[in-house]
CSV table of C-alpha atoms and ligand atoms in Angstrom, one decimal:
chain,number,residue,atom,x,y,z
A,1,MET,CA,62.7,104.4,-174.7
A,2,GLY,CA,62.1,103.8,-178.4
A,3,THR,CA,64.5,101.8,-180.6
A,4,VAL,CA,65.8,104.9,-182.4
A,5,ARG,CA,66.6,106.7,-179.1
A,6,VAL,CA,68.4,103.6,-177.7
A,7,VAL,CA,70.5,103.5,-180.9
A,8,GLU,CA,71.2,107.2,-180.5
A,9,ALA,CA,72.2,106.7,-176.8
A,10,ILE,CA,74.6,103.9,-177.8
A,11,GLU,CA,76.2,106.0,-180.6
A,12,ARG,CA,76.6,109.0,-178.3
A,13,LYS,CA,78.4,106.9,-175.7
A,14,ARG,CA,80.5,105.2,-178.3
A,15,ALA,CA,81.6,108.7,-179.4
A,16,GLY,CA,82.5,109.6,-175.8
A,17,GLY,CA,79.5,111.7,-175.1
A,18,GLU,CA,77.3,111.8,-172.0
A,19,LEU,CA,73.8,110.4,-171.5
A,20,SER,CA,71.1,112.3,-169.5
A,21,HIS,CA,69.5,111.1,-166.3
A,22,GLU,CA,66.3,110.2,-168.1
A,23,GLU,CA,68.2,108.2,-170.8
A,24,ILE,CA,70.1,106.1,-168.2
A,25,GLU,CA,67.0,105.5,-166.2
A,26,SER,CA,65.0,104.4,-169.2
A,27,LEU,CA,67.9,102.1,-170.4
A,28,VAL,CA,68.1,100.4,-167.1
A,29,LEU,CA,64.4,100.1,-166.4
A,30,GLY,CA,63.6,99.3,-170.0
A,31,TYR,CA,66.1,96.4,-169.8
A,32,VAL,CA,64.7,95.1,-166.6
A,33,ARG,CA,61.2,95.2,-168.1
A,34,GLY,CA,62.4,93.4,-171.2
A,35,GLU,CA,61.8,96.4,-173.5
A,36,VAL,CA,65.5,96.9,-174.3
A,37,PRO,CA,67.0,93.7,-175.7
A,38,ASP,CA,70.2,92.1,-174.5
A,39,TYR,CA,72.1,93.0,-177.8
A,40,GLN,CA,71.4,96.8,-177.3
A,41,LEU,CA,72.3,96.9,-173.7
A,42,SER,CA,75.5,94.9,-174.4
A,43,ALA,CA,76.5,97.4,-177.1
A,44,TRP,CA,75.9,100.2,-174.6
A,45,LEU,CA,77.9,98.4,-171.8
A,46,MET,CA,80.8,97.9,-174.2
A,47,ALA,CA,80.7,101.6,-175.2
A,48,VAL,CA,80.9,102.4,-171.4
A,49,CYS,CA,83.8,100.0,-171.0
A,50,CYS,CA,85.7,101.8,-173.7
A,51,ARG,CA,84.6,105.4,-173.1
A,52,GLY,CA,83.9,105.5,-169.3
A,53,MET,CA,81.1,107.5,-167.6
A,54,SER,CA,81.0,110.9,-166.0
A,55,ARG,CA,80.4,110.9,-162.2
A,56,ARG,CA,76.9,112.1,-162.8
A,57,GLU,CA,76.2,109.2,-165.1
A,58,SER,CA,77.6,106.8,-162.5
A,59,PHE,CA,75.3,108.3,-159.9
A,60,ASP,CA,72.3,107.9,-162.2
A,61,LEU,CA,73.2,104.3,-163.1
A,62,THR,CA,73.6,103.5,-159.4
A,63,SER,CA,70.3,105.0,-158.4
A,64,GLY,CA,68.5,103.5,-161.4
A,65,MET,CA,69.7,100.0,-160.4
A,66,GLY,CA,69.3,100.6,-156.6
A,67,GLU,CA,65.7,101.7,-157.0
A,68,SER,CA,64.7,98.9,-159.4
A,69,GLY,CA,63.5,96.7,-156.4
A,70,ASN,CA,62.6,97.1,-152.8
A,71,SER,CA,64.9,98.8,-150.3
A,72,LEU,CA,65.1,97.3,-146.8
A,73,GLY,CA,64.1,100.5,-144.9
A,74,LEU,CA,66.9,100.5,-142.4
A,75,SER,CA,66.4,104.2,-142.0
A,76,GLN,CA,63.1,103.6,-140.2
A,77,LEU,CA,64.9,101.7,-137.4
A,78,GLY,CA,65.5,103.6,-134.2
A,79,PHE,CA,69.2,102.9,-134.2
A,80,PRO,CA,72.2,103.2,-136.6
A,81,VAL,CA,73.3,100.3,-138.6
A,82,ALA,CA,76.8,99.6,-140.0
A,83,ASP,CA,77.8,97.6,-143.1
A,84,LYS,CA,81.0,96.7,-144.9
A,85,HIS,CA,82.0,95.6,-148.4
A,86,SER,CA,85.1,93.9,-149.6
A,87,SER,CA,86.0,94.0,-153.3
A,88,GLY,CA,87.2,90.4,-152.9
A,89,GLY,CA,90.5,88.8,-152.1
A,90,VAL,CA,92.1,85.5,-151.1
A,91,GLY,CA,91.7,84.3,-147.5
A,92,ASP,CA,89.5,87.4,-146.7
A,93,LYS,CA,87.4,86.2,-143.8
A,94,THR,CA,87.2,89.7,-142.2
A,95,THR,CA,83.4,89.8,-142.2
A,96,LEU,CA,83.3,86.9,-139.8
A,97,VAL,CA,85.6,88.8,-137.4
A,98,VAL,CA,84.4,92.4,-138.0
A,99,ALA,CA,80.6,91.8,-137.7
A,100,PRO,CA,80.7,90.3,-134.2
A,101,LEU,CA,83.4,92.7,-133.2
A,102,VAL,CA,81.3,95.8,-134.2
A,103,ARG,CA,78.2,94.3,-132.5
A,104,SER,CA,80.2,93.7,-129.3
A,105,CYS,CA,81.0,97.5,-129.3
A,106,GLY,CA,77.2,98.2,-129.3
A,107,VAL,CA,76.6,98.9,-133.0
A,108,ALA,CA,74.2,96.9,-135.2
A,109,VAL,CA,75.5,95.2,-138.3
A,110,ALA,CA,73.5,94.2,-141.3
A,111,LYS,CA,75.4,92.5,-144.1
A,112,MET,CA,74.3,90.9,-147.3
A,113,SER,CA,77.1,88.9,-148.7
A,114,GLY,CA,78.0,87.0,-151.9
A,115,ARG,CA,79.4,83.6,-153.0
A,116,GLY,CA,82.9,83.0,-154.2
A,117,LEU,CA,83.6,83.0,-157.9
A,118,GLY,CA,86.9,82.6,-159.7
A,119,PHE,CA,89.8,83.6,-157.5
A,120,THR,CA,87.8,85.3,-154.8
A,121,GLY,CA,86.2,83.5,-151.8
A,122,GLY,CA,82.6,84.4,-150.6
A,123,THR,CA,81.4,84.9,-147.1
A,124,LEU,CA,78.2,82.8,-147.8
A,125,ASP,CA,80.3,79.8,-148.7
A,126,LYS,CA,82.4,80.2,-145.5
A,127,LEU,CA,79.3,80.5,-143.3
A,128,GLU,CA,77.7,77.4,-145.0
A,129,SER,CA,80.6,75.3,-143.8
A,130,ILE,CA,79.1,75.7,-140.3
A,131,PRO,CA,76.6,72.7,-140.0
A,132,GLY,CA,73.0,74.0,-140.3
A,133,PHE,CA,73.8,77.7,-140.9
A,134,ARG,CA,71.1,79.4,-143.0
A,135,VAL,CA,72.1,82.2,-145.4
A,136,ASP,CA,68.8,82.3,-147.3
A,137,LEU,CA,66.8,84.6,-145.1
A,138,SER,CA,63.8,86.4,-146.4
A,139,ALA,CA,63.8,90.2,-146.2
A,140,THR,CA,61.3,89.9,-143.3
A,141,GLU,CA,63.5,87.5,-141.4
A,142,PHE,CA,66.6,89.6,-142.1
A,143,MET,CA,64.9,92.7,-140.7
A,144,ARG,CA,63.4,90.9,-137.7
A,145,GLN,CA,66.8,89.5,-136.7
A,146,LEU,CA,68.4,92.9,-137.1
A,147,GLU,CA,65.7,94.6,-135.0
A,148,THR,CA,65.8,92.1,-132.2
A,149,GLU,CA,69.5,91.1,-132.2
A,150,GLY,CA,71.4,93.8,-134.0
A,151,ILE,CA,73.4,91.4,-136.1
A,152,VAL,CA,72.6,89.5,-139.4
A,153,ILE,CA,74.6,88.2,-142.3
A,154,ALA,CA,72.7,86.6,-145.2
A,155,GLY,CA,72.6,86.3,-149.0
A,156,GLN,CA,71.1,89.0,-151.1
A,157,THR,CA,67.3,88.8,-151.3
A,158,PRO,CA,65.8,88.6,-154.9
A,159,GLU,CA,63.9,91.9,-154.4
A,160,LEU,CA,67.1,93.9,-153.8
A,161,ALA,CA,68.4,95.8,-156.8
A,162,PRO,CA,67.2,93.2,-159.4
A,163,ALA,CA,68.5,95.4,-162.2
A,164,ASP,CA,72.1,94.9,-161.0
A,165,ARG,CA,71.6,91.1,-161.0
A,166,LYS,CA,70.3,91.2,-164.6
A,167,LEU,CA,73.0,93.6,-165.8
A,168,TYR,CA,75.8,91.7,-164.0
A,169,ALA,CA,74.7,88.4,-165.7
A,170,LEU,CA,74.9,90.1,-169.1
A,171,ARG,CA,78.3,91.8,-168.3
A,172,ASP,CA,79.6,88.4,-167.2
A,173,VAL,CA,79.1,86.9,-170.7
A,174,THR,CA,79.9,90.0,-172.8
A,175,GLY,CA,83.4,90.9,-171.5
A,176,THR,CA,82.1,94.1,-169.8
A,177,VAL,CA,82.7,93.4,-166.1
A,178,ASP,CA,86.0,95.2,-166.2
A,179,SER,CA,85.0,98.9,-166.0
A,180,ILE,CA,85.4,101.1,-162.9
A,181,PRO,CA,82.1,103.0,-163.3
A,182,LEU,CA,80.2,99.8,-163.9
A,183,ILE,CA,81.8,98.0,-161.0
A,184,ALA,CA,81.3,101.0,-158.7
A,185,SER,CA,77.6,101.4,-159.7
A,186,SER,CA,76.9,97.7,-159.3
A,187,ILE,CA,78.3,97.5,-155.8
A,188,MET,CA,76.9,100.7,-154.6
A,189,SER,CA,73.4,100.1,-156.0
A,190,ARG,CA,73.1,97.0,-153.7
A,191,LYS,CA,74.6,98.9,-150.8
A,192,LEU,CA,72.3,101.8,-151.1
A,193,ALA,CA,69.3,99.5,-151.5
A,194,ILE,CA,70.3,97.9,-148.2
A,195,GLY,CA,70.6,101.4,-146.8
A,196,ALA,CA,72.9,101.1,-143.8
A,197,HIS,CA,73.9,104.5,-142.2
A,198,GLY,CA,77.6,103.8,-142.2
A,199,LEU,CA,79.5,101.8,-144.9
A,200,VAL,CA,83.1,100.9,-145.1
A,201,LEU,CA,84.6,99.7,-148.4
A,202,ASP,CA,87.6,97.5,-148.3
A,203,VAL,CA,89.1,97.9,-151.7
A,204,LYS,CA,91.9,95.4,-152.3
A,205,MET,CA,94.9,95.9,-154.5
A,206,GLY,CA,97.5,93.5,-155.7
A,207,SER,CA,97.8,90.1,-157.5
A,208,GLY,CA,94.9,88.6,-155.6
A,209,ALA,CA,92.5,91.5,-156.2
A,210,PHE,CA,90.2,92.7,-159.0
A,211,MET,CA,92.3,95.8,-159.2
A,212,ALA,CA,96.0,94.9,-159.4
A,213,LYS,CA,97.3,98.5,-159.3
A,214,ARG,CA,96.9,101.0,-156.5
A,215,GLU,CA,95.9,103.8,-158.9
A,216,GLU,CA,92.9,101.7,-160.2
A,217,ALA,CA,91.9,100.7,-156.7
A,218,ARG,CA,92.0,104.3,-155.7
A,219,GLU,CA,89.9,105.4,-158.6
A,220,LEU,CA,87.3,102.7,-157.8
A,221,ALA,CA,87.3,103.6,-154.1
A,222,GLU,CA,87.0,107.4,-154.8
A,223,LEU,CA,84.0,106.8,-157.1
A,224,MET,CA,82.2,104.5,-154.7
A,225,VAL,CA,82.7,106.9,-151.8
A,226,ALA,CA,81.5,109.8,-154.0
A,227,ILE,CA,78.4,107.8,-155.0
A,228,GLY,CA,77.5,106.9,-151.4
A,229,THR,CA,78.1,110.4,-150.1
A,230,ALA,CA,76.0,111.9,-152.9
A,231,ALA,CA,73.2,109.6,-151.8
A,232,GLY,CA,73.5,111.0,-148.2
A,233,LYS,CA,75.4,108.1,-146.6
A,234,ARG,CA,78.5,108.1,-144.4
A,235,VAL,CA,81.0,106.1,-146.5
A,236,SER,CA,84.7,105.6,-146.3
A,237,ALA,CA,87.1,103.3,-148.1
A,238,LEU,CA,90.4,101.6,-147.2
A,239,LEU,CA,92.8,100.5,-149.9
A,240,THR,CA,94.4,97.4,-148.5
A,241,PRO,CA,97.1,95.1,-149.9
A,242,MET,CA,96.2,91.7,-151.5
A,243,ASP,CA,99.5,90.5,-153.0
A,244,GLN,CA,99.7,87.6,-150.6
A,245,PRO,CA,96.6,85.9,-148.9
A,246,LEU,CA,95.2,87.5,-145.8
A,247,GLY,CA,96.0,85.4,-142.7
A,248,GLN,CA,97.0,81.8,-143.0
A,249,ALA,CA,93.9,79.9,-144.0
A,250,VAL,CA,92.4,79.8,-147.5
A,251,GLY,CA,89.3,77.5,-147.8
A,252,ASN,CA,85.9,77.7,-146.2
A,253,ALA,CA,85.9,75.8,-142.9
A,254,LEU,CA,89.5,76.6,-142.4
A,255,GLU,CA,88.8,80.3,-142.7
A,256,VAL,CA,85.9,80.0,-140.2
A,257,ALA,CA,88.3,78.3,-137.7
A,258,GLU,CA,90.8,81.1,-138.3
A,259,ALA,CA,88.1,83.8,-137.7
A,260,ILE,CA,87.2,82.1,-134.4
A,261,ARG,CA,90.9,82.0,-133.4
A,262,THR,CA,91.1,85.7,-134.2
A,263,LEU,CA,88.1,86.5,-132.1
A,264,ARG,CA,89.7,84.5,-129.3
A,265,GLY,CA,92.7,87.0,-129.4
A,266,ASP,CA,95.0,84.6,-131.2
A,267,GLY,CA,94.7,85.6,-134.8
A,268,PRO,CA,97.4,86.3,-137.4
A,269,GLN,CA,98.7,89.8,-137.2
A,270,ASP,CA,97.6,91.0,-140.7
A,271,LEU,CA,94.0,89.8,-140.1
A,272,VAL,CA,93.8,91.3,-136.6
A,273,GLU,CA,95.0,94.7,-137.9
A,274,LEU,CA,92.7,94.8,-140.9
A,275,SER,CA,89.7,93.7,-138.9
A,276,ALA,CA,90.4,96.3,-136.2
A,277,LEU,CA,90.8,99.0,-138.9
A,278,LEU,CA,87.5,98.1,-140.6
A,279,ALA,CA,85.6,97.8,-137.4
A,280,GLY,CA,87.0,101.1,-136.2
A,281,GLU,CA,85.8,102.8,-139.4
A,282,MET,CA,82.3,101.3,-138.9
A,283,LEU,CA,82.1,102.6,-135.3
A,284,TYR,CA,83.3,106.0,-136.5
A,285,LEU,CA,80.9,106.3,-139.5
A,286,VAL,CA,77.9,105.6,-137.3
A,287,GLY,CA,79.1,108.2,-134.8
A,288,THR,CA,79.9,106.2,-131.7
A,289,VAL,CA,83.6,107.2,-131.6
A,290,GLU,CA,85.4,110.5,-132.5
A,291,SER,CA,87.8,109.2,-135.0
A,292,PRO,CA,88.7,106.0,-137.0
A,293,GLU,CA,91.8,105.6,-134.7
A,294,ALA,CA,89.6,105.7,-131.6
A,295,GLY,CA,87.4,103.1,-133.3
A,296,ARG,CA,90.4,100.9,-134.0
A,297,GLU,CA,91.4,101.1,-130.3
A,298,ALA,CA,87.9,100.2,-129.2
A,299,ALA,CA,87.8,97.2,-131.6
A,300,LEU,CA,91.2,95.9,-130.3
A,301,GLN,CA,90.0,96.1,-126.7
A,302,ALA,CA,86.8,94.3,-127.6
A,303,LEU,CA,88.8,91.6,-129.4
A,304,SER,CA,90.9,91.0,-126.3
A,305,SER,CA,87.9,90.9,-124.0
A,306,GLY,CA,86.4,87.8,-125.7
A,307,LYS,CA,83.0,89.6,-126.0
A,308,ALA,CA,83.1,89.6,-129.8
A,309,LEU,CA,83.4,85.8,-129.9
A,310,THR,CA,80.1,85.4,-127.9
A,311,TRP,CA,78.5,87.5,-130.7
A,312,LEU,CA,79.7,85.1,-133.4
A,313,GLU,CA,78.3,82.2,-131.3
A,314,ARG,CA,75.0,84.0,-131.0
A,315,LEU,CA,74.9,84.8,-134.7
A,316,ILE,CA,75.5,81.1,-135.6
A,317,ALA,CA,72.7,80.0,-133.2
A,318,LEU,CA,70.3,82.6,-134.5
A,319,GLN,CA,70.7,81.4,-138.1
A,320,GLY,CA,70.3,77.7,-137.3
A,321,GLY,CA,74.0,76.8,-137.2
A,322,ASP,CA,75.7,74.6,-134.6
A,323,PRO,CA,77.2,77.1,-132.1
A,324,ARG,CA,79.4,74.4,-130.5
A,325,ILE,CA,81.8,74.9,-133.4
A,326,VAL,CA,83.1,78.0,-131.6
A,327,GLU,CA,84.5,75.8,-128.9
A,328,ARG,CA,85.2,72.9,-131.2
A,329,PRO,CA,85.8,73.9,-134.8
A,330,GLU,CA,86.6,70.3,-135.6
A,331,LEU,CA,82.8,69.7,-135.6
A,332,MET,CA,82.8,71.2,-139.0
A,333,GLY,CA,84.7,68.1,-140.2
A,334,MET,CA,88.1,67.4,-141.6
A,335,ALA,CA,89.2,66.7,-145.2
A,336,PRO,CA,90.4,63.0,-145.6
A,337,ILE,CA,93.9,63.8,-146.9
A,338,VAL,CA,96.6,66.1,-145.4
A,339,LEU,CA,99.7,66.9,-147.5
A,340,GLN,CA,102.7,69.0,-146.5
A,341,VAL,CA,104.4,71.3,-149.0
A,342,LEU,CA,108.1,71.4,-148.1
A,343,ALA,CA,110.6,74.2,-148.8
A,344,PRO,CA,112.9,73.1,-151.6
A,345,SER,CA,115.7,75.3,-150.2
A,346,SER,CA,116.6,77.4,-147.2
A,347,GLY,CA,116.1,81.1,-147.5
A,348,TRP,CA,113.7,84.0,-147.1
A,349,VAL,CA,110.1,84.0,-148.5
A,350,THR,CA,110.3,86.9,-150.9
A,351,ARG,CA,106.9,86.3,-152.7
A,352,LEU,CA,103.7,84.4,-151.9
A,353,ASP,CA,101.4,85.0,-154.8
A,354,ALA,CA,97.8,85.4,-153.7
A,355,ARG,CA,96.5,84.5,-157.2
A,356,GLY,CA,98.6,81.3,-157.2
A,357,ILE,CA,97.2,80.3,-153.8
A,358,ALA,CA,93.6,81.1,-155.0
A,359,ARG,CA,94.3,78.8,-158.0
A,360,THR,CA,95.4,76.1,-155.6
A,361,ALA,CA,92.2,76.4,-153.5
A,362,LEU,CA,90.2,76.0,-156.8
A,363,THR,CA,92.2,72.9,-157.7
A,364,LEU,CA,91.4,71.4,-154.3
A,365,GLY,CA,87.6,72.2,-154.8
A,366,ALA,CA,87.3,75.1,-152.3
A,367,GLY,CA,86.0,77.5,-154.9
A,368,ARG,CA,84.0,77.8,-158.1
A,369,ALA,CA,85.3,78.1,-161.7
A,370,ILE,CA,81.7,78.7,-162.9
A,371,LYS,CA,78.6,79.8,-161.0
A,372,ASP,CA,77.0,76.4,-160.8
A,373,ASP,CA,80.0,74.5,-159.4
A,374,SER,CA,79.6,73.2,-155.8
A,375,VAL,CA,82.3,73.9,-153.2
A,376,ASP,CA,83.9,71.5,-150.8
A,377,PRO,CA,83.8,73.2,-147.4
A,378,LEU,CA,86.6,71.2,-145.9
A,379,VAL,CA,89.5,71.5,-148.4
A,380,GLY,CA,92.0,74.3,-148.6
A,381,VAL,CA,95.5,75.6,-147.7
A,382,LEU,CA,97.1,76.6,-144.4
A,383,LEU,CA,100.1,78.8,-145.1
A,384,ARG,CA,102.8,78.1,-142.6
A,385,ALA,CA,105.3,80.7,-144.0
A,386,LYS,CA,104.4,84.1,-145.3
A,387,GLU,CA,106.4,86.8,-147.0
A,388,GLY,CA,109.4,87.9,-144.9
A,389,ALA,CA,109.7,84.5,-143.1
A,390,PHE,CA,112.9,82.5,-143.0
A,391,VAL,CA,112.5,78.8,-143.9
A,392,GLU,CA,114.9,75.8,-143.7
A,393,ALA,CA,115.0,73.4,-146.6
A,394,GLY,CA,112.5,70.6,-145.9
A,395,GLU,CA,110.4,72.8,-143.5
A,396,ALA,CA,106.7,73.1,-144.2
A,397,LEU,CA,105.7,76.0,-146.3
A,398,ALA,CA,102.0,75.0,-146.3
A,399,GLU,CA,99.6,72.3,-145.4
A,400,LEU,CA,97.0,71.1,-147.8
A,401,ARG,CA,93.6,69.7,-146.8
A,402,CYS,CA,92.5,67.6,-149.8
A,403,ARG,CA,89.6,65.5,-151.0
A,404,ASP,CA,91.8,63.1,-153.0
A,405,ARG,CA,95.4,62.5,-153.9
A,406,GLY,CA,95.2,63.6,-157.5
A,407,SER,CA,94.0,67.1,-156.7
A,408,GLY,CA,96.3,67.2,-153.8
A,409,GLU,CA,99.4,66.5,-155.9
A,410,ARG,CA,98.4,69.1,-158.5
A,411,ALA,CA,97.9,71.6,-155.6
A,412,VAL,CA,101.4,70.9,-154.2
A,413,ALA,CA,103.0,71.9,-157.5
A,414,GLU,CA,100.8,75.1,-157.6
A,415,VAL,CA,101.8,76.1,-154.1
A,416,LEU,CA,105.5,75.6,-154.8
A,417,HIS,CA,105.0,77.8,-157.9
A,418,ALA,CA,103.3,80.6,-155.8
A,419,TYR,CA,106.4,80.8,-153.4
A,420,SER,CA,109.7,82.4,-154.2
A,421,ILE,CA,112.5,81.8,-151.8
A,422,GLY,CA,115.6,84.0,-151.9
A,423,GLU,CA,119.0,84.3,-150.3
A,424,LYS,CA,118.2,87.8,-149.0
A,425,PRO,CA,115.3,89.0,-146.8
A,426,LEU,CA,112.5,90.8,-148.5
A,427,GLU,CA,113.3,94.5,-149.1
A,428,LYS,CA,109.9,95.6,-150.1
A,429,THR,CA,108.2,97.6,-147.3
A,430,MET,CA,104.7,96.6,-146.4
A,431,ASP,CA,102.2,98.2,-148.8
A,432,SER,CA,100.7,100.9,-146.8
A,433,TYR,CA,96.9,101.3,-146.2
A,434,GLU,CA,95.2,104.3,-147.6
A,435,ARG,CA,92.0,105.9,-146.3
A,436,ILE,CA,89.5,107.7,-148.5
A,437,GLU,CA,86.6,109.7,-147.3
A,438,SER,CA,85.0,112.6,-149.2
B,501,URA,N1,81.5,92.9,-157.9
B,501,URA,C1,80.2,93.4,-158.0
B,501,URA,O1,79.4,93.3,-157.2
B,501,URA,N2,79.9,94.0,-159.2
B,501,URA,C2,80.8,94.2,-160.2
B,501,URA,O2,80.5,94.8,-161.2
B,501,URA,C3,82.1,93.6,-160.0
B,501,URA,C4,82.4,93.0,-158.9
């Protein structure tokens, strides 16, 4: 695309107009090849942020980015493969539960995950708290493990949707991340390049989510489902609450231990329910059960049989990790300092702010403020009381696992700030789940 035509495309988008398939494709590919400079693509991205994109433009952007590298070729395998994506939350360790759970129900799972950044945790960081676990598989290793074992979770390979990586890095520094069509196209370009047959999207809403409001979460979910369906995939989305953290553990090794406990049949209720719903959707989308409800039932049965836990153990061994942590999670290690956060008064927990607990986890060193930060696998928060619980003054609200006293003391103050304790029980009814399929 020549300079004049790029300027015209930017101006048309700035005025709220639509770009053609060819224009979007040549912007994306021109940018990847270095023919369209950063400043022009940034101007176009900002115009998209302000003016939005039509569905057709979002489809074209997704396919342009998705086809910018190699696809994995899952469609050539002789069996269906399921995948999941979470839009990111606090304490969200569902992948560690759902992948072995779905595999134990006889369906293959292929998942490329990300690292945590800002307030959201990342599955790769959680897996790396298991001694020896390798997340940097090549595309060949990824496919070999999928073909022979039917379960693999690794980082994104460099040849997968390179345009998305380049565009995302630019959006990150130009204030253009926050756009529903850009987010939807980014996520779906990678998912389509992986190419699983069935994909469930867990779109979080609430204080600990990218999308605080249900309406925005719904818009994002509907667009992603429409993109996937237009590309010929079976895709559904669940809108799920993220006002308070999921489960009790926030922090990498602590979350792995909680996932193990859940696969043993002893997990926190919210994590069990969400994992069963997501696993049920995956079984339904690849066609092994008649309905998402039947899938949820099958997942709950698999959870209580203990079979799913053996698949987590197998996954760990396959990727070089120490499988003994399934029996003895303490082999992952223990942070040197444990602090209790005590309830300042008796009453009902009326709020437990997910964003506040995410901030605490960052203070302790469990997450990254910027991409190059390293994470401490052992630090984090164990929530002893969640919304709706009654606590006595002096009872533990949370336990902190800390590297040093300074960060621990700052974290205590942050946890206290994240809790509200009232004289009356919580009136708010649980935010209901919502399912979207086209
Ligand atoms: N996550 C992604 O993968 N892409 C975005 O654009 C935003 C969040």
